[in-house]
């Protein structure tokens, strides 16, 4: 997971343009997460997302359970997008979810 101003070890993040009226969507607090979840992310230094991460969450009907395919370099923040999508879905539907992480380093 990446913090508010961190850059992944792979280099630059792609430039995307979040409309100014939606700039608050970069803040994790804008996504309706429980305070305990926000506190945990904040304790890890994660307060906001990169623009590309917020854009992923705002695409089409992703938050309603539609598929999302995205690609980014190692350490760019892909896991955060997956975590937020799963958290939102579990909280809204009260169903269980399973997140499978392919690498030991991500799971630690």
PDB file of N, CA and C in Angstrom:
ATOM      1  N   UNK A   1       0.844  -1.169   0.000  1.00  0.00           N
ATOM      2  CA  UNK A   1       0.000   0.000   0.000  1.00  0.00           C
ATOM      3  C   UNK A   1       0.888   1.229   0.000  1.00  0.00           C
ATOM      4  N   UNK A   2       0.402   2.258  -0.639  1.00  0.00           N
ATOM      5  CA  UNK A   2       1.199   3.457  -0.756  1.00  0.00           C
ATOM      6  C   UNK A   2       0.584   4.597   0.017  1.00  0.00           C
ATOM      7  N   UNK A   3       1.410   5.483   0.490  1.00  0.00           N
ATOM      8  CA  UNK A   3       0.946   6.660   1.211  1.00  0.00           C
ATOM      9  C   UNK A   3       0.586   7.778   0.267  1.00  0.00           C
ATOM     10  N   UNK A   4       0.282   8.915   0.842  1.00  0.00           N
ATOM     11  CA  UNK A   4      -0.261  10.023   0.076  1.00  0.00           C
ATOM     12  C   UNK A   4       0.718  10.619  -0.925  1.00  0.00           C
ATOM     13  N   UNK A   5       2.000  10.589  -0.629  1.00  0.00           N
ATOM     14  CA  UNK A   5       2.931  11.195  -1.559  1.00  0.00           C
ATOM     15  C   UNK A   5       4.027  10.240  -2.007  1.00  0.00           C
ATOM     16  N   UNK A   6       3.881   8.991  -1.668  1.00  0.00           N
ATOM     17  CA  UNK A   6       4.909   8.014  -2.030  1.00  0.00           C
ATOM     18  C   UNK A   6       4.850   7.697  -3.513  1.00  0.00           C
ATOM     19  N   UNK A   7       5.987   7.391  -4.073  1.00  0.00           N
ATOM     20  CA  UNK A   7       6.061   6.932  -5.451  1.00  0.00           C
ATOM     21  C   UNK A   7       6.588   5.518  -5.422  1.00  0.00           C
ATOM     22  N   UNK A   8       5.943   4.646  -6.160  1.00  0.00           N
ATOM     23  CA  UNK A   8       6.360   3.251  -6.188  1.00  0.00           C
ATOM     24  C   UNK A   8       7.789   3.121  -6.677  1.00  0.00           C
ATOM     25  N   UNK A   9       8.429   2.038  -6.321  1.00  0.00           N
ATOM     26  CA  UNK A   9       9.818   1.839  -6.706  1.00  0.00           C
ATOM     27  C   UNK A   9       9.970   1.709  -8.216  1.00  0.00           C
ATOM     28  N   UNK A  10       8.870   1.475  -8.895  1.00  0.00           N
ATOM     29  CA  UNK A  10       8.939   1.306 -10.342  1.00  0.00           C
ATOM     30  C   UNK A  10       8.979   2.641 -11.078  1.00  0.00           C
ATOM     31  N   UNK A  11       8.820   3.773 -10.379  1.00  0.00           N
ATOM     32  CA  UNK A  11       8.943   5.056 -11.036  1.00  0.00           C
ATOM     33  C   UNK A  11       7.674   5.864 -11.048  1.00  0.00           C
ATOM     34  N   UNK A  12       7.478   6.576 -12.143  1.00  0.00           N
ATOM     35  CA  UNK A  12       6.376   7.520 -12.262  1.00  0.00           C
ATOM     36  C   UNK A  12       5.030   6.825 -12.358  1.00  0.00           C
ATOM     37  N   UNK A  13       4.014   7.500 -11.841  1.00  0.00           N
ATOM     38  CA  UNK A  13       2.649   7.008 -11.957  1.00  0.00           C
ATOM     39  C   UNK A  13       1.998   7.677 -13.156  1.00  0.00           C
ATOM     40  N   UNK A  14       1.101   6.974 -13.840  1.00  0.00           N
ATOM     41  CA  UNK A  14       0.466   7.553 -15.018  1.00  0.00           C
ATOM     42  C   UNK A  14      -0.344   8.792 -14.652  1.00  0.00           C
ATOM     43  N   UNK A  15      -0.363   9.748 -15.547  1.00  0.00           N
ATOM     44  CA  UNK A  15      -1.122  10.970 -15.328  1.00  0.00           C
ATOM     45  C   UNK A  15      -2.575  10.749 -15.726  1.00  0.00           C
ATOM     46  N   UNK A  16      -3.472  10.984 -14.810  1.00  0.00           N
ATOM     47  CA  UNK A  16      -4.895  10.957 -15.096  1.00  0.00           C
ATOM     48  C   UNK A  16      -5.468  12.239 -14.535  1.00  0.00           C
ATOM     49  N   UNK A  17      -6.604  12.609 -15.022  1.00  0.00           N
ATOM     50  CA  UNK A  17      -7.198  13.859 -14.582  1.00  0.00           C
ATOM     51  C   UNK A  17      -8.517  13.609 -13.888  1.00  0.00           C
ATOM     52  N   UNK A  18      -8.504  13.745 -12.576  1.00  0.00           N
ATOM     53  CA  UNK A  18      -9.726  13.673 -11.788  1.00  0.00           C
ATOM     54  C   UNK A  18     -10.323  15.073 -11.817  1.00  0.00           C
ATOM     55  N   UNK A  19     -11.591  15.225 -12.216  1.00  0.00           N
ATOM     56  CA  UNK A  19     -12.201  16.557 -12.212  1.00  0.00           C
ATOM     57  C   UNK A  19     -12.086  17.200 -10.832  1.00  0.00           C
ATOM     58  N   UNK A  20     -11.883  18.512 -10.806  1.00  0.00           N
ATOM     59  CA  UNK A  20     -11.672  19.227  -9.543  1.00  0.00           C
ATOM     60  C   UNK A  20     -12.796  18.989  -8.541  1.00  0.00           C
ATOM     61  N   UNK A  21     -14.033  18.879  -9.030  1.00  0.00           N
ATOM     62  CA  UNK A  21     -15.164  18.659  -8.124  1.00  0.00           C
ATOM     63  C   UNK A  21     -15.145  17.260  -7.508  1.00  0.00           C
ATOM     64  N   UNK A  22     -14.295  16.379  -8.016  1.00  0.00           N
ATOM     65  CA  UNK A  22     -14.168  15.031  -7.462  1.00  0.00           C
ATOM     66  C   UNK A  22     -12.813  14.801  -6.805  1.00  0.00           C
ATOM     67  N   UNK A  23     -12.047  15.866  -6.588  1.00  0.00           N
ATOM     68  CA  UNK A  23     -10.712  15.739  -5.999  1.00  0.00           C
ATOM     69  C   UNK A  23     -10.758  15.131  -4.608  1.00  0.00           C
ATOM     70  N   UNK A  24     -11.876  15.302  -3.900  1.00  0.00           N
ATOM     71  CA  UNK A  24     -11.999  14.706  -2.567  1.00  0.00           C
ATOM     72  C   UNK A  24     -12.001  13.184  -2.632  1.00  0.00           C
ATOM     73  N   UNK A  25     -12.254  12.610  -3.802  1.00  0.00           N
ATOM     74  CA  UNK A  25     -12.256  11.152  -3.955  1.00  0.00           C
ATOM     75  C   UNK A  25     -10.861  10.558  -3.785  1.00  0.00           C
ATOM     76  N   UNK A  26      -9.832  11.399  -3.779  1.00  0.00           N
ATOM     77  CA  UNK A  26      -8.485  10.906  -3.521  1.00  0.00           C
ATOM     78  C   UNK A  26      -8.307  10.541  -2.049  1.00  0.00           C
ATOM     79  N   UNK A  27      -9.089  11.154  -1.178  1.00  0.00           N
ATOM     80  CA  UNK A  27      -8.997  10.886   0.255  1.00  0.00           C
ATOM     81  C   UNK A  27      -9.739   9.605   0.601  1.00  0.00           C
ATOM     82  N   UNK A  28      -9.100   8.727   1.352  1.00  0.00           N
ATOM     83  CA  UNK A  28      -9.759   7.480   1.759  1.00  0.00           C
ATOM     84  C   UNK A  28     -11.015   7.764   2.564  1.00  0.00           C
ATOM     85  N   UNK A  29     -11.015   8.852   3.316  1.00  0.00           N
ATOM     86  CA  UNK A  29     -12.162   9.200   4.150  1.00  0.00           C
ATOM     87  C   UNK A  29     -13.413   9.497   3.325  1.00  0.00           C
ATOM     88  N   UNK A  30     -13.267   9.711   2.034  1.00  0.00           N
ATOM     89  CA  UNK A  30     -14.410  10.025   1.169  1.00  0.00           C
ATOM     90  C   UNK A  30     -15.146   8.795   0.668  1.00  0.00           C
ATOM     91  N   UNK A  31     -14.666   7.610   1.011  1.00  0.00           N
ATOM     92  CA  UNK A  31     -15.224   6.390   0.442  1.00  0.00           C
ATOM     93  C   UNK A  31     -16.145   5.638   1.384  1.00  0.00           C
ATOM     94  N   UNK A  32     -16.542   6.245   2.488  1.00  0.00           N
ATOM     95  CA  UNK A  32     -17.522   5.627   3.379  1.00  0.00           C
ATOM     96  C   UNK A  32     -17.017   4.419   4.140  1.00  0.00           C
ATOM     97  N   UNK A  33     -15.741   4.375   4.395  1.00  0.00           N
ATOM     98  CA  UNK A  33     -15.170   3.256   5.145  1.00  0.00           C
ATOM     99  C   UNK A  33     -15.368   3.477   6.643  1.00  0.00           C
ATOM    100  N   UNK A  34     -15.508   2.413   7.399  1.00  0.00           N
ATOM    101  CA  UNK A  34     -15.643   2.548   8.854  1.00  0.00           C
ATOM    102  C   UNK A  34     -14.409   3.230   9.458  1.00  0.00           C
ATOM    103  N   UNK A  35     -14.615   3.936  10.555  1.00  0.00           N
ATOM    104  CA  UNK A  35     -13.515   4.681  11.169  1.00  0.00           C
ATOM    105  C   UNK A  35     -12.359   3.769  11.577  1.00  0.00           C
ATOM    106  N   UNK A  36     -12.644   2.554  12.021  1.00  0.00           N
ATOM    107  CA  UNK A  36     -11.569   1.626  12.409  1.00  0.00           C
ATOM    108  C   UNK A  36     -10.685   1.280  11.210  1.00  0.00           C
ATOM    109  N   UNK A  37     -11.293   1.136  10.041  1.00  0.00           N
ATOM    110  CA  UNK A  37     -10.533   0.835   8.821  1.00  0.00           C
ATOM    111  C   UNK A  37      -9.690   2.045   8.437  1.00  0.00           C
ATOM    112  N   UNK A  38     -10.296   3.230   8.472  1.00  0.00           N
ATOM    113  CA  UNK A  38      -9.555   4.453   8.152  1.00  0.00           C
ATOM    114  C   UNK A  38      -8.381   4.649   9.104  1.00  0.00           C
ATOM    115  N   UNK A  39      -8.609   4.417  10.382  1.00  0.00           N
ATOM    116  CA  UNK A  39      -7.536   4.569  11.371  1.00  0.00           C
ATOM    117  C   UNK A  39      -6.377   3.624  11.073  1.00  0.00           C
ATOM    118  N   UNK A  40      -6.682   2.411  10.670  1.00  0.00           N
ATOM    119  CA  UNK A  40      -5.627   1.444  10.341  1.00  0.00           C
ATOM    120  C   UNK A  40      -4.825   1.910   9.128  1.00  0.00           C
ATOM    121  N   UNK A  41      -5.525   2.330   8.071  1.00  0.00           N
ATOM    122  CA  UNK A  41      -4.818   2.852   6.897  1.00  0.00           C
ATOM    123  C   UNK A  41      -3.978   4.068   7.281  1.00  0.00           C
ATOM    124  N   UNK A  42      -4.545   4.984   8.062  1.00  0.00           N
ATOM    125  CA  UNK A  42      -3.814   6.188   8.465  1.00  0.00           C
ATOM    126  C   UNK A  42      -2.579   5.828   9.283  1.00  0.00           C
ATOM    127  N   UNK A  43      -2.684   4.814  10.146  1.00  0.00           N
ATOM    128  CA  UNK A  43      -1.527   4.399  10.949  1.00  0.00           C
ATOM    129  C   UNK A  43      -0.406   3.841  10.071  1.00  0.00           C
ATOM    130  N   UNK A  44      -0.773   3.377   8.887  1.00  0.00           N
ATOM    131  CA  UNK A  44       0.214   2.875   7.927  1.00  0.00           C
ATOM    132  C   UNK A  44       0.706   3.969   6.979  1.00  0.00           C
ATOM    133  N   UNK A  45       0.198   5.195   7.172  1.00  0.00           N
ATOM    134  CA  UNK A  45       0.600   6.312   6.328  1.00  0.00           C
ATOM    135  C   UNK A  45      -0.211   6.457   5.061  1.00  0.00           C
ATOM    136  N   UNK A  46      -1.303   5.743   4.958  1.00  0.00           N
ATOM    137  CA  UNK A  46      -2.147   5.811   3.761  1.00  0.00           C
ATOM    138  C   UNK A  46      -3.339   6.709   4.072  1.00  0.00           C
ATOM    139  N   UNK A  47      -3.304   7.917   3.528  1.00  0.00           N
ATOM    140  CA  UNK A  47      -4.363   8.893   3.769  1.00  0.00           C
ATOM    141  C   UNK A  47      -5.151   9.151   2.491  1.00  0.00           C
ATOM    142  N   UNK A  48      -4.459   9.102   1.374  1.00  0.00           N
ATOM    143  CA  UNK A  48      -5.127   9.323   0.098  1.00  0.00           C
ATOM    144  C   UNK A  48      -4.531   8.425  -0.966  1.00  0.00           C
ATOM    145  N   UNK A  49      -5.257   8.342  -2.074  1.00  0.00           N
ATOM    146  CA  UNK A  49      -4.841   7.511  -3.202  1.00  0.00           C
ATOM    147  C   UNK A  49      -4.170   8.369  -4.262  1.00  0.00           C
ATOM    148  N   UNK A  50      -3.510   7.697  -5.164  1.00  0.00           N
ATOM    149  CA  UNK A  50      -3.062   8.359  -6.378  1.00  0.00           C
ATOM    150  C   UNK A  50      -4.285   8.543  -7.272  1.00  0.00           C
ATOM    151  N   UNK A  51      -4.186   9.476  -8.199  1.00  0.00           N
ATOM    152  CA  UNK A  51      -5.325   9.740  -9.085  1.00  0.00           C
ATOM    153  C   UNK A  51      -5.739   8.498  -9.858  1.00  0.00           C
ATOM    154  N   UNK A  52      -4.790   7.713 -10.337  1.00  0.00           N
ATOM    155  CA  UNK A  52      -5.147   6.535 -11.134  1.00  0.00           C
ATOM    156  C   UNK A  52      -5.923   5.527 -10.295  1.00  0.00           C
ATOM    157  N   UNK A  53      -5.624   5.447  -8.994  1.00  0.00           N
ATOM    158  CA  UNK A  53      -6.346   4.521  -8.125  1.00  0.00           C
ATOM    159  C   UNK A  53      -7.799   4.966  -7.952  1.00  0.00           C
ATOM    160  N   UNK A  54      -8.002   6.251  -7.712  1.00  0.00           N
ATOM    161  CA  UNK A  54      -9.363   6.776  -7.573  1.00  0.00           C
ATOM    162  C   UNK A  54     -10.131   6.610  -8.877  1.00  0.00           C
ATOM    163  N   UNK A  55      -9.443   6.821  -9.992  1.00  0.00           N
ATOM    164  CA  UNK A  55     -10.093   6.650 -11.294  1.00  0.00           C
ATOM    165  C   UNK A  55     -10.576   5.211 -11.472  1.00  0.00           C
ATOM    166  N   UNK A  56      -9.776   4.243 -11.051  1.00  0.00           N
ATOM    167  CA  UNK A  56     -10.194   2.834 -11.126  1.00  0.00           C
ATOM    168  C   UNK A  56     -11.493   2.618 -10.361  1.00  0.00           C
ATOM    169  N   UNK A  57     -11.585   3.200  -9.170  1.00  0.00           N
ATOM    170  CA  UNK A  57     -12.771   3.010  -8.335  1.00  0.00           C
ATOM    171  C   UNK A  57     -13.997   3.723  -8.894  1.00  0.00           C
ATOM    172  N   UNK A  58     -13.776   4.744  -9.707  1.00  0.00           N
ATOM    173  CA  UNK A  58     -14.899   5.515 -10.252  1.00  0.00           C
ATOM    174  C   UNK A  58     -15.326   5.054 -11.642  1.00  0.00           C
ATOM    175  N   UNK A  59     -14.639   4.065 -12.201  1.00  0.00           N
ATOM    176  CA  UNK A  59     -14.968   3.589 -13.545  1.00  0.00           C
ATOM    177  C   UNK A  59     -16.269   2.799 -13.573  1.00  0.00           C
ATOM    178  N   UNK A  60     -17.105   3.116 -14.519  1.00  0.00           N
ATOM    179  CA  UNK A  60     -18.314   2.332 -14.775  1.00  0.00           C
ATOM    180  C   UNK A  60     -19.046   1.901 -13.527  1.00  0.00           C
ATOM    181  N   UNK A  61     -19.325   0.629 -13.458  1.00  0.00           N
ATOM    182  CA  UNK A  61     -20.083   0.066 -12.341  1.00  0.00           C
ATOM    183  C   UNK A  61     -19.201  -0.826 -11.469  1.00  0.00           C
ATOM    184  N   UNK A  62     -17.938  -0.473 -11.361  1.00  0.00           N
ATOM    185  CA  UNK A  62     -16.985  -1.274 -10.592  1.00  0.00           C
ATOM    186  C   UNK A  62     -17.446  -1.437  -9.147  1.00  0.00           C
ATOM    187  N   UNK A  63     -17.953  -0.378  -8.547  1.00  0.00           N
ATOM    188  CA  UNK A  63     -18.390  -0.454  -7.150  1.00  0.00           C
ATOM    189  C   UNK A  63     -19.648  -1.294  -6.971  1.00  0.00           C
ATOM    190  N   UNK A  64     -20.325  -1.600  -8.063  1.00  0.00           N
ATOM    191  CA  UNK A  64     -21.503  -2.473  -7.995  1.00  0.00           C
ATOM    192  C   UNK A  64     -21.147  -3.923  -8.302  1.00  0.00           C
ATOM    193  N   UNK A  65     -19.858  -4.211  -8.412  1.00  0.00           N
ATOM    194  CA  UNK A  65     -19.434  -5.591  -8.601  1.00  0.00           C
ATOM    195  C   UNK A  65     -19.023  -5.959 -10.010  1.00  0.00           C
ATOM    196  N   UNK A  66     -19.008  -5.008 -10.921  1.00  0.00           N
ATOM    197  CA  UNK A  66     -18.563  -5.309 -12.284  1.00  0.00           C
ATOM    198  C   UNK A  66     -17.050  -5.497 -12.298  1.00  0.00           C
ATOM    199  N   UNK A  67     -16.564  -6.141 -13.321  1.00  0.00           N
ATOM    200  CA  UNK A  67     -15.143  -6.450 -13.426  1.00  0.00           C
ATOM    201  C   UNK A  67     -14.299  -5.210 -13.667  1.00  0.00           C
ATOM    202  N   UNK A  68     -13.078  -5.288 -13.186  1.00  0.00           N
ATOM    203  CA  UNK A  68     -12.086  -4.247 -13.415  1.00  0.00           C
ATOM    204  C   UNK A  68     -10.773  -4.942 -13.731  1.00  0.00           C
ATOM    205  N   UNK A  69     -10.189  -4.585 -14.855  1.00  0.00           N
ATOM    206  CA  UNK A  69      -8.869  -5.087 -15.211  1.00  0.00           C
ATOM    207  C   UNK A  69      -7.949  -3.873 -15.240  1.00  0.00           C
ATOM    208  N   UNK A  70      -6.894  -3.931 -14.446  1.00  0.00           N
ATOM    209  CA  UNK A  70      -5.950  -2.824 -14.415  1.00  0.00           C
ATOM    210  C   UNK A  70      -4.542  -3.371 -14.265  1.00  0.00           C
ATOM    211  N   UNK A  71      -3.592  -2.595 -14.723  1.00  0.00           N
ATOM    212  CA  UNK A  71      -2.199  -3.017 -14.694  1.00  0.00           C
ATOM    213  C   UNK A  71      -1.352  -1.838 -14.243  1.00  0.00           C
ATOM    214  N   UNK A  72      -0.380  -2.118 -13.411  1.00  0.00           N
ATOM    215  CA  UNK A  72       0.552  -1.091 -12.947  1.00  0.00           C
ATOM    216  C   UNK A  72       1.839  -1.797 -12.539  1.00  0.00           C
ATOM    217  N   UNK A  73       2.936  -1.062 -12.516  1.00  0.00           N
ATOM    218  CA  UNK A  73       4.212  -1.671 -12.132  1.00  0.00           C
ATOM    219  C   UNK A  73       4.208  -2.150 -10.677  1.00  0.00           C
ATOM    220  N   UNK A  74       5.199  -2.936 -10.336  1.00  0.00           N
ATOM    221  CA  UNK A  74       5.388  -3.393  -8.967  1.00  0.00           C
ATOM    222  C   UNK A  74       5.443  -2.192  -8.022  1.00  0.00           C
ATOM    223  N   UNK A  75       4.780  -2.314  -6.880  1.00  0.00           N
ATOM    224  CA  UNK A  75       4.752  -1.279  -5.837  1.00  0.00           C
ATOM    225  C   UNK A  75       4.025  -0.003  -6.251  1.00  0.00           C
ATOM    226  N   UNK A  76       3.150  -0.085  -7.232  1.00  0.00           N
ATOM    227  CA  UNK A  76       2.429   1.104  -7.685  1.00  0.00           C
ATOM    228  C   UNK A  76       1.133   1.341  -6.925  1.00  0.00           C
ATOM    229  N   UNK A  77       0.617   0.331  -6.220  1.00  0.00           N
ATOM    230  CA  UNK A  77      -0.603   0.524  -5.445  1.00  0.00           C
ATOM    231  C   UNK A  77      -1.794  -0.291  -5.895  1.00  0.00           C
ATOM    232  N   UNK A  78      -1.561  -1.351  -6.636  1.00  0.00           N
ATOM    233  CA  UNK A  78      -2.666  -2.192  -7.112  1.00  0.00           C
ATOM    234  C   UNK A  78      -3.423  -2.845  -5.962  1.00  0.00           C
ATOM    235  N   UNK A  79      -2.712  -3.269  -4.932  1.00  0.00           N
ATOM    236  CA  UNK A  79      -3.355  -3.954  -3.808  1.00  0.00           C
ATOM    237  C   UNK A  79      -4.344  -3.042  -3.099  1.00  0.00           C
ATOM    238  N   UNK A  80      -4.024  -1.770  -2.966  1.00  0.00           N
ATOM    239  CA  UNK A  80      -4.942  -0.830  -2.314  1.00  0.00           C
ATOM    240  C   UNK A  80      -6.264  -0.753  -3.064  1.00  0.00           C
ATOM    241  N   UNK A  81      -6.211  -0.712  -4.385  1.00  0.00           N
ATOM    242  CA  UNK A  81      -7.440  -0.683  -5.187  1.00  0.00           C
ATOM    243  C   UNK A  81      -8.271  -1.932  -4.903  1.00  0.00           C
ATOM    244  N   UNK A  82      -7.634  -3.091  -4.915  1.00  0.00           N
ATOM    245  CA  UNK A  82      -8.351  -4.346  -4.648  1.00  0.00           C
ATOM    246  C   UNK A  82      -8.942  -4.353  -3.244  1.00  0.00           C
ATOM    247  N   UNK A  83      -8.165  -3.918  -2.263  1.00  0.00           N
ATOM    248  CA  UNK A  83      -8.662  -3.888  -0.881  1.00  0.00           C
ATOM    249  C   UNK A  83      -9.882  -2.989  -0.734  1.00  0.00           C
ATOM    250  N   UNK A  84      -9.822  -1.816  -1.335  1.00  0.00           N
ATOM    251  CA  UNK A  84     -10.948  -0.885  -1.212  1.00  0.00           C
ATOM    252  C   UNK A  84     -12.194  -1.409  -1.911  1.00  0.00           C
ATOM    253  N   UNK A  85     -12.015  -2.010  -3.084  1.00  0.00           N
ATOM    254  CA  UNK A  85     -13.168  -2.588  -3.779  1.00  0.00           C
ATOM    255  C   UNK A  85     -13.802  -3.705  -2.955  1.00  0.00           C
ATOM    256  N   UNK A  86     -12.974  -4.554  -2.395  1.00  0.00           N
ATOM    257  CA  UNK A  86     -13.493  -5.657  -1.579  1.00  0.00           C
ATOM    258  C   UNK A  86     -14.169  -5.132  -0.319  1.00  0.00           C
ATOM    259  N   UNK A  87     -13.524  -4.193   0.364  1.00  0.00           N
ATOM    260  CA  UNK A  87     -14.112  -3.627   1.585  1.00  0.00           C
ATOM    261  C   UNK A  87     -15.477  -3.006   1.315  1.00  0.00           C
ATOM    262  N   UNK A  88     -15.555  -2.189   0.267  1.00  0.00           N
ATOM    263  CA  UNK A  88     -16.832  -1.544  -0.067  1.00  0.00           C
ATOM    264  C   UNK A  88     -17.901  -2.591  -0.349  1.00  0.00           C
ATOM    265  N   UNK A  89     -17.552  -3.589  -1.124  1.00  0.00           N
ATOM    266  CA  UNK A  89     -18.520  -4.623  -1.514  1.00  0.00           C
ATOM    267  C   UNK A  89     -18.983  -5.443  -0.309  1.00  0.00           C
ATOM    268  N   UNK A  90     -18.057  -5.843   0.540  1.00  0.00           N
ATOM    269  CA  UNK A  90     -18.401  -6.630   1.733  1.00  0.00           C
ATOM    270  C   UNK A  90     -19.290  -5.819   2.670  1.00  0.00           C
ATOM    271  N   UNK A  91     -18.947  -4.559   2.878  1.00  0.00           N
ATOM    272  CA  UNK A  91     -19.737  -3.720   3.778  1.00  0.00           C
ATOM    273  C   UNK A  91     -21.147  -3.471   3.250  1.00  0.00           C
ATOM    274  N   UNK A  92     -21.277  -3.319   1.940  1.00  0.00           N
ATOM    275  CA  UNK A  92     -22.583  -3.014   1.356  1.00  0.00           C
ATOM    276  C   UNK A  92     -23.461  -4.244   1.192  1.00  0.00           C
ATOM    277  N   UNK A  93     -22.867  -5.390   0.900  1.00  0.00           N
ATOM    278  CA  UNK A  93     -23.676  -6.589   0.635  1.00  0.00           C
ATOM    279  C   UNK A  93     -23.745  -7.538   1.825  1.00  0.00           C
ATOM    280  N   UNK A  94     -22.868  -7.320   2.807  1.00  0.00           N
ATOM    281  CA  UNK A  94     -22.791  -8.200   3.987  1.00  0.00           C
ATOM    282  C   UNK A  94     -22.447  -9.643   3.589  1.00  0.00           C
ATOM    283  N   UNK A  95     -21.738  -9.784   2.462  1.00  0.00           N
ATOM    284  CA  UNK A  95     -21.279 -11.098   2.018  1.00  0.00           C
ATOM    285  C   UNK A  95     -19.785 -11.214   2.278  1.00  0.00           C
ATOM    286  N   UNK A  96     -19.300 -12.423   2.222  1.00  0.00           N
ATOM    287  CA  UNK A  96     -17.878 -12.675   2.433  1.00  0.00           C
ATOM    288  C   UNK A  96     -17.110 -12.499   1.131  1.00  0.00           C
ATOM    289  N   UNK A  97     -15.810 -12.280   1.280  1.00  0.00           N
ATOM    290  CA  UNK A  97     -14.935 -12.149   0.118  1.00  0.00           C
ATOM    291  C   UNK A  97     -13.625 -12.861   0.408  1.00  0.00           C
ATOM    292  N   UNK A  98     -12.954 -13.237  -0.647  1.00  0.00           N
ATOM    293  CA  UNK A  98     -11.658 -13.886  -0.539  1.00  0.00           C
ATOM    294  C   UNK A  98     -10.686 -13.129  -1.432  1.00  0.00           C
ATOM    295  N   UNK A  99      -9.608 -12.657  -0.854  1.00  0.00           N
ATOM    296  CA  UNK A  99      -8.566 -11.963  -1.609  1.00  0.00           C
ATOM    297  C   UNK A  99      -7.361 -12.887  -1.681  1.00  0.00           C
ATOM    298  N   UNK A 100      -7.001 -13.263  -2.882  1.00  0.00           N
ATOM    299  CA  UNK A 100      -5.859 -14.150  -3.092  1.00  0.00           C
ATOM    300  C   UNK A 100      -4.688 -13.298  -3.559  1.00  0.00           C
ATOM    301  N   UNK A 101      -3.611 -13.334  -2.784  1.00  0.00           N
ATOM    302  CA  UNK A 101      -2.419 -12.562  -3.118  1.00  0.00           C
ATOM    303  C   UNK A 101      -1.374 -13.489  -3.719  1.00  0.00           C
ATOM    304  N   UNK A 102      -0.859 -13.153  -4.902  1.00  0.00           N
ATOM    305  CA  UNK A 102       0.026 -14.073  -5.606  1.00  0.00           C
ATOM    306  C   UNK A 102       1.467 -14.108  -5.113  1.00  0.00           C
ATOM    307  N   UNK A 103       1.888 -13.125  -4.354  1.00  0.00           N
ATOM    308  CA  UNK A 103       3.292 -13.070  -3.962  1.00  0.00           C
ATOM    309  C   UNK A 103       3.430 -12.978  -2.452  1.00  0.00           C
ATOM    310  N   UNK A 104       4.432 -13.646  -1.928  1.00  0.00           N
ATOM    311  CA  UNK A 104       4.690 -13.636  -0.490  1.00  0.00           C
ATOM    312  C   UNK A 104       4.935 -12.211  -0.005  1.00  0.00           C
ATOM    313  N   UNK A 105       5.649 -11.400  -0.779  1.00  0.00           N
ATOM    314  CA  UNK A 105       5.975 -10.041  -0.342  1.00  0.00           C
ATOM    315  C   UNK A 105       4.729  -9.182  -0.174  1.00  0.00           C
ATOM    316  N   UNK A 106       3.710  -9.400  -0.960  1.00  0.00           N
ATOM    317  CA  UNK A 106       2.466  -8.644  -0.836  1.00  0.00           C
ATOM    318  C   UNK A 106       1.695  -9.102   0.392  1.00  0.00           C
ATOM    319  N   UNK A 107       1.755 -10.368   0.689  1.00  0.00           N
ATOM    320  CA  UNK A 107       0.990 -10.926   1.799  1.00  0.00           C
ATOM    321  C   UNK A 107       1.572 -10.571   3.163  1.00  0.00           C
ATOM    322  N   UNK A 108       2.828 -10.164   3.214  1.00  0.00           N
ATOM    323  CA  UNK A 108       3.471  -9.872   4.507  1.00  0.00           C
ATOM    324  C   UNK A 108       3.036  -8.557   5.065  1.00  0.00           C
TER     325      UNK A 108
END
